[in-house]
Amino acid sequence: WEGIALNSMGLVFYESGGHDNYVKALSEYRLALKFRHDAGDRSGEAATLVNVGSAEEALGHRSVALSDFQRALEIAKVAESPRWQAASYSSIGWLLVKDGEPRRALDEFDQALGLYDQLDDKNGEAGALYGIASSSRDLGDLHGALVQIESALQIVEIIRNNVTNLQLRTSY
């Protein structure tokens, strides 16, 4: 439970934003990572490594973040955790987009999309399609980008229409 609690504390700091909070998040995530590793919780370890990578990226440590995301992917594969494999692929894809490598990012988003589809994770699918659209746009394929973003938007509308609380629906 310590690993879960520490990871959750890290998420609170990370979501608060700002350099100092990212540093605090990283500290909590690293502690969580040790607990999860020691407990043999490989899926949790992969999840926490994705969070470590996100905090490292927010602090401007892109090469460290890439290494964290790649380690998360390796561990998620060993743990047979498609959810964290998909999250790792997506995280790598977004990092590559930001680093000006949209062609490589496309491969990562394609991998994520396939896994999210297998999981029937519509939020993940929409996010991966958005990544594919962004990468396609950066490669100059505006038609391909439009097709992908329209697909993502259709998924978002389906999800939005399933929200029963009208206040939540308007904010989705």
PDB file of C-alpha atoms in Angstrom:
ATOM      1  CA  TRP A   1       0.000   0.000   0.000  1.00  0.00           C
ATOM      2  CA  GLU A   2       2.921   2.337   0.631  1.00  0.00           C
ATOM      3  CA  GLY A   3       3.803   2.350  -3.050  1.00  0.00           C
ATOM      4  CA  ILE A   4       0.240   3.188  -4.062  1.00  0.00           C
ATOM      5  CA  ALA A   5      -0.040   5.945  -1.443  1.00  0.00           C
ATOM      6  CA  LEU A   6       3.307   7.495  -2.382  1.00  0.00           C
ATOM      7  CA  ASN A   7       2.443   7.361  -6.080  1.00  0.00           C
ATOM      8  CA  SER A   8      -0.870   9.098  -5.308  1.00  0.00           C
ATOM      9  CA  MET A   9       0.932  11.783  -3.316  1.00  0.00           C
ATOM     10  CA  GLY A  10       3.258  12.291  -6.247  1.00  0.00           C
ATOM     11  CA  LEU A  11       0.268  12.736  -8.552  1.00  0.00           C
ATOM     12  CA  VAL A  12      -1.103  15.473  -6.289  1.00  0.00           C
ATOM     13  CA  PHE A  13       2.189  17.376  -6.456  1.00  0.00           C
ATOM     14  CA  TYR A  14       2.535  16.799 -10.202  1.00  0.00           C
ATOM     15  CA  GLU A  15      -0.999  17.978 -10.970  1.00  0.00           C
ATOM     16  CA  SER A  16      -0.364  21.111  -8.882  1.00  0.00           C
ATOM     17  CA  GLY A  17       2.264  22.134 -11.434  1.00  0.00           C
ATOM     18  CA  GLY A  18       5.365  24.265 -11.097  1.00  0.00           C
ATOM     19  CA  HIS A  19       9.011  23.383 -10.702  1.00  0.00           C
ATOM     20  CA  ASP A  20       8.950  22.844  -6.916  1.00  0.00           C
ATOM     21  CA  ASN A  21       5.915  20.571  -7.145  1.00  0.00           C
ATOM     22  CA  TYR A  22       7.478  18.550  -9.961  1.00  0.00           C
ATOM     23  CA  VAL A  23      10.559  18.023  -7.775  1.00  0.00           C
ATOM     24  CA  LYS A  24       8.332  16.934  -4.863  1.00  0.00           C
ATOM     25  CA  ALA A  25       6.374  14.625  -7.177  1.00  0.00           C
ATOM     26  CA  LEU A  26       9.598  13.055  -8.402  1.00  0.00           C
ATOM     27  CA  SER A  27      10.681  12.412  -4.829  1.00  0.00           C
ATOM     28  CA  GLU A  28       7.377  10.685  -3.995  1.00  0.00           C
ATOM     29  CA  TYR A  29       7.433   8.684  -7.220  1.00  0.00           C
ATOM     30  CA  ARG A  30      10.963   7.445  -6.572  1.00  0.00           C
ATOM     31  CA  LEU A  31       9.972   6.254  -3.097  1.00  0.00           C
ATOM     32  CA  ALA A  32       6.870   4.594  -4.565  1.00  0.00           C
ATOM     33  CA  LEU A  33       9.028   2.942  -7.211  1.00  0.00           C
ATOM     34  CA  LYS A  34      11.219   1.326  -4.554  1.00  0.00           C
ATOM     35  CA  PHE A  35       8.220  -0.010  -2.618  1.00  0.00           C
ATOM     36  CA  ARG A  36       6.582  -1.351  -5.758  1.00  0.00           C
ATOM     37  CA  HIS A  37       9.792  -2.956  -6.962  1.00  0.00           C
ATOM     38  CA  ASP A  38      10.459  -4.557  -3.575  1.00  0.00           C
ATOM     39  CA  ALA A  39       6.874  -5.859  -3.431  1.00  0.00           C
ATOM     40  CA  GLY A  40       7.225  -7.408  -6.899  1.00  0.00           C
ATOM     41  CA  ASP A  41       4.407  -5.230  -8.239  1.00  0.00           C
ATOM     42  CA  ARG A  42       5.681  -5.033 -11.820  1.00  0.00           C
ATOM     43  CA  SER A  43       2.561  -3.412 -13.243  1.00  0.00           C
ATOM     44  CA  GLY A  44       2.643  -0.787 -10.479  1.00  0.00           C
ATOM     45  CA  GLU A  45       6.333  -0.300 -11.095  1.00  0.00           C
ATOM     46  CA  ALA A  46       5.659   0.390 -14.786  1.00  0.00           C
ATOM     47  CA  ALA A  47       2.870   2.828 -13.847  1.00  0.00           C
ATOM     48  CA  THR A  48       5.126   4.676 -11.440  1.00  0.00           C
ATOM     49  CA  LEU A  49       7.949   4.817 -13.995  1.00  0.00           C
ATOM     50  CA  VAL A  50       5.587   6.490 -16.471  1.00  0.00           C
ATOM     51  CA  ASN A  51       4.891   9.074 -13.754  1.00  0.00           C
ATOM     52  CA  VAL A  52       8.616   9.478 -13.013  1.00  0.00           C
ATOM     53  CA  GLY A  53       9.192  10.085 -16.720  1.00  0.00           C
ATOM     54  CA  SER A  54       6.421  12.672 -16.855  1.00  0.00           C
ATOM     55  CA  ALA A  55       7.909  14.555 -13.906  1.00  0.00           C
ATOM     56  CA  GLU A  56      11.399  14.385 -15.426  1.00  0.00           C
ATOM     57  CA  GLU A  57      10.004  15.706 -18.702  1.00  0.00           C
ATOM     58  CA  ALA A  58       8.221  18.550 -16.882  1.00  0.00           C
ATOM     59  CA  LEU A  59      11.567  19.467 -15.328  1.00  0.00           C
ATOM     60  CA  GLY A  60      13.154  19.589 -18.791  1.00  0.00           C
ATOM     61  CA  HIS A  61      15.091  16.319 -18.454  1.00  0.00           C
ATOM     62  CA  ARG A  62      13.925  14.818 -21.739  1.00  0.00           C
ATOM     63  CA  SER A  63      16.617  12.156 -22.167  1.00  0.00           C
ATOM     64  CA  VAL A  64      16.031  10.931 -18.615  1.00  0.00           C
ATOM     65  CA  ALA A  65      12.270  10.911 -19.263  1.00  0.00           C
ATOM     66  CA  LEU A  66      12.741   8.869 -22.426  1.00  0.00           C
ATOM     67  CA  SER A  67      14.809   6.345 -20.501  1.00  0.00           C
ATOM     68  CA  ASP A  68      12.110   6.142 -17.805  1.00  0.00           C
ATOM     69  CA  PHE A  69       9.368   5.605 -20.380  1.00  0.00           C
ATOM     70  CA  GLN A  70      11.425   2.906 -22.133  1.00  0.00           C
ATOM     71  CA  ARG A  71      12.085   1.136 -18.804  1.00  0.00           C
ATOM     72  CA  ALA A  72       8.367   1.343 -18.022  1.00  0.00           C
ATOM     73  CA  LEU A  73       7.599  -0.257 -21.382  1.00  0.00           C
ATOM     74  CA  GLU A  74      10.064  -3.103 -20.788  1.00  0.00           C
ATOM     75  CA  ILE A  75       8.642  -3.790 -17.332  1.00  0.00           C
ATOM     76  CA  ALA A  76       5.040  -3.560 -18.580  1.00  0.00           C
ATOM     77  CA  LYS A  77       5.826  -6.148 -21.261  1.00  0.00           C
ATOM     78  CA  VAL A  78       7.327  -8.527 -18.696  1.00  0.00           C
ATOM     79  CA  ALA A  79       4.336  -7.927 -16.405  1.00  0.00           C
ATOM     80  CA  GLU A  80       2.008  -8.536 -19.364  1.00  0.00           C
ATOM     81  CA  SER A  81       0.275  -5.238 -18.622  1.00  0.00           C
ATOM     82  CA  PRO A  82      -1.155  -3.892 -21.894  1.00  0.00           C
ATOM     83  CA  ARG A  83      -2.520  -0.798 -20.145  1.00  0.00           C
ATOM     84  CA  TRP A  84       0.943   0.334 -19.049  1.00  0.00           C
ATOM     85  CA  GLN A  85       2.503  -0.758 -22.316  1.00  0.00           C
ATOM     86  CA  ALA A  86       0.053   1.531 -24.090  1.00  0.00           C
ATOM     87  CA  ALA A  87       0.704   4.389 -21.661  1.00  0.00           C
ATOM     88  CA  SER A  88       4.448   3.942 -22.150  1.00  0.00           C
ATOM     89  CA  TYR A  89       4.139   3.964 -25.940  1.00  0.00           C
ATOM     90  CA  SER A  90       1.988   7.113 -25.780  1.00  0.00           C
ATOM     91  CA  SER A  91       4.412   8.854 -23.433  1.00  0.00           C
ATOM     92  CA  ILE A  92       7.330   8.019 -25.711  1.00  0.00           C
ATOM     93  CA  GLY A  93       5.304   9.246 -28.692  1.00  0.00           C
ATOM     94  CA  TRP A  94       4.530  12.625 -27.116  1.00  0.00           C
ATOM     95  CA  LEU A  95       8.152  13.078 -26.100  1.00  0.00           C
ATOM     96  CA  LEU A  96       9.252  12.355 -29.667  1.00  0.00           C
ATOM     97  CA  VAL A  97       6.703  14.830 -31.060  1.00  0.00           C
ATOM     98  CA  LYS A  98       8.072  17.517 -28.740  1.00  0.00           C
ATOM     99  CA  ASP A  99      11.606  16.612 -29.790  1.00  0.00           C
ATOM    100  CA  GLY A 100      10.731  17.084 -33.469  1.00  0.00           C
ATOM    101  CA  GLU A 101      10.681  13.387 -34.377  1.00  0.00           C
ATOM    102  CA  PRO A 102       7.108  12.884 -35.600  1.00  0.00           C
ATOM    103  CA  ARG A 103       7.948   9.929 -37.850  1.00  0.00           C
ATOM    104  CA  ARG A 104       9.257   7.916 -34.892  1.00  0.00           C
ATOM    105  CA  ALA A 105       6.347   9.158 -32.776  1.00  0.00           C
ATOM    106  CA  LEU A 106       3.858   7.688 -35.267  1.00  0.00           C
ATOM    107  CA  ASP A 107       5.191   4.199 -34.606  1.00  0.00           C
ATOM    108  CA  GLU A 108       4.775   4.660 -30.861  1.00  0.00           C
ATOM    109  CA  PHE A 109       1.228   6.001 -31.180  1.00  0.00           C
ATOM    110  CA  ASP A 110       0.303   3.144 -33.547  1.00  0.00           C
ATOM    111  CA  GLN A 111       1.487   0.640 -30.933  1.00  0.00           C
ATOM    112  CA  ALA A 112      -0.487   2.445 -28.226  1.00  0.00           C
ATOM    113  CA  LEU A 113      -3.622   2.612 -30.386  1.00  0.00           C
ATOM    114  CA  GLY A 114      -3.591  -1.138 -30.995  1.00  0.00           C
ATOM    115  CA  LEU A 115      -3.304  -1.855 -27.277  1.00  0.00           C
ATOM    116  CA  TYR A 116      -5.957   0.679 -26.288  1.00  0.00           C
ATOM    117  CA  ASP A 117      -8.255  -0.861 -28.894  1.00  0.00           C
ATOM    118  CA  GLN A 118      -7.680  -4.349 -27.422  1.00  0.00           C
ATOM    119  CA  LEU A 119      -8.460  -2.956 -23.971  1.00  0.00           C
ATOM    120  CA  ASP A 120     -11.532  -1.122 -25.295  1.00  0.00           C
ATOM    121  CA  ASP A 121     -10.105   2.001 -23.636  1.00  0.00           C
ATOM    122  CA  LYS A 122     -11.846   4.785 -25.539  1.00  0.00           C
ATOM    123  CA  ASN A 123     -10.008   7.598 -23.740  1.00  0.00           C
ATOM    124  CA  GLY A 124      -6.701   5.966 -24.615  1.00  0.00           C
ATOM    125  CA  GLU A 125      -7.783   5.430 -28.213  1.00  0.00           C
ATOM    126  CA  ALA A 126      -8.756   9.086 -28.571  1.00  0.00           C
ATOM    127  CA  GLY A 127      -5.434  10.189 -27.088  1.00  0.00           C
ATOM    128  CA  ALA A 128      -3.437   7.923 -29.396  1.00  0.00           C
ATOM    129  CA  LEU A 129      -5.406   9.138 -32.421  1.00  0.00           C
ATOM    130  CA  TYR A 130      -4.688  12.719 -31.370  1.00  0.00           C
ATOM    131  CA  GLY A 131      -0.989  11.826 -31.197  1.00  0.00           C
ATOM    132  CA  ILE A 132      -1.145  10.296 -34.666  1.00  0.00           C
ATOM    133  CA  ALA A 133      -2.897  13.433 -35.928  1.00  0.00           C
ATOM    134  CA  SER A 134      -0.263  15.701 -34.364  1.00  0.00           C
ATOM    135  CA  SER A 135       2.561  13.629 -35.835  1.00  0.00           C
ATOM    136  CA  SER A 136       0.891  13.538 -39.264  1.00  0.00           C
ATOM    137  CA  ARG A 137       0.422  17.308 -39.176  1.00  0.00           C
ATOM    138  CA  ASP A 138       4.097  17.805 -38.265  1.00  0.00           C
ATOM    139  CA  LEU A 139       5.034  15.604 -41.222  1.00  0.00           C
ATOM    140  CA  GLY A 140       2.933  17.796 -43.537  1.00  0.00           C
ATOM    141  CA  ASP A 141       0.178  15.214 -44.027  1.00  0.00           C
ATOM    142  CA  LEU A 142      -2.730  17.531 -43.309  1.00  0.00           C
ATOM    143  CA  HIS A 143      -5.364  15.220 -44.796  1.00  0.00           C
ATOM    144  CA  GLY A 144      -4.135  12.301 -42.688  1.00  0.00           C
ATOM    145  CA  ALA A 145      -4.071  14.520 -39.608  1.00  0.00           C
ATOM    146  CA  LEU A 146      -7.654  15.624 -40.257  1.00  0.00           C
ATOM    147  CA  VAL A 147      -8.872  12.024 -40.649  1.00  0.00           C
ATOM    148  CA  GLN A 148      -7.226  10.994 -37.374  1.00  0.00           C
ATOM    149  CA  ILE A 149      -8.423  13.984 -35.365  1.00  0.00           C
ATOM    150  CA  GLU A 150     -11.968  13.476 -36.652  1.00  0.00           C
ATOM    151  CA  SER A 151     -11.802   9.856 -35.470  1.00  0.00           C
ATOM    152  CA  ALA A 152     -10.577  11.024 -32.071  1.00  0.00           C
ATOM    153  CA  LEU A 153     -13.360  13.590 -31.888  1.00  0.00           C
ATOM    154  CA  GLN A 154     -15.996  10.952 -32.682  1.00  0.00           C
ATOM    155  CA  ILE A 155     -14.733   8.853 -29.767  1.00  0.00           C
ATOM    156  CA  VAL A 156     -14.772  11.867 -27.443  1.00  0.00           C
ATOM    157  CA  GLU A 157     -18.367  12.609 -28.460  1.00  0.00           C
ATOM    158  CA  ILE A 158     -19.387   9.007 -27.760  1.00  0.00           C
ATOM    159  CA  ILE A 159     -17.769   9.170 -24.322  1.00  0.00           C
ATOM    160  CA  ARG A 160     -19.291  12.584 -23.663  1.00  0.00           C
ATOM    161  CA  ASN A 161     -22.780  11.369 -24.570  1.00  0.00           C
ATOM    162  CA  ASN A 162     -22.454   8.536 -22.043  1.00  0.00           C
ATOM    163  CA  VAL A 163     -21.876  10.987 -19.179  1.00  0.00           C
ATOM    164  CA  THR A 164     -25.169  11.211 -17.314  1.00  0.00           C
ATOM    165  CA  ASN A 165     -24.409  14.295 -15.207  1.00  0.00           C
ATOM    166  CA  LEU A 166     -25.158  17.302 -17.429  1.00  0.00           C
ATOM    167  CA  GLN A 167     -22.630  19.543 -15.666  1.00  0.00           C
ATOM    168  CA  LEU A 168     -19.890  16.989 -16.246  1.00  0.00           C
ATOM    169  CA  ARG A 169     -21.020  16.440 -19.830  1.00  0.00           C
ATOM    170  CA  THR A 170     -20.592  20.121 -20.719  1.00  0.00           C
ATOM    171  CA  SER A 171     -17.068  20.141 -19.284  1.00  0.00           C
ATOM    172  CA  TYR A 172     -15.983  16.957 -21.073  1.00  0.00           C
TER     173      TYR A 172
END
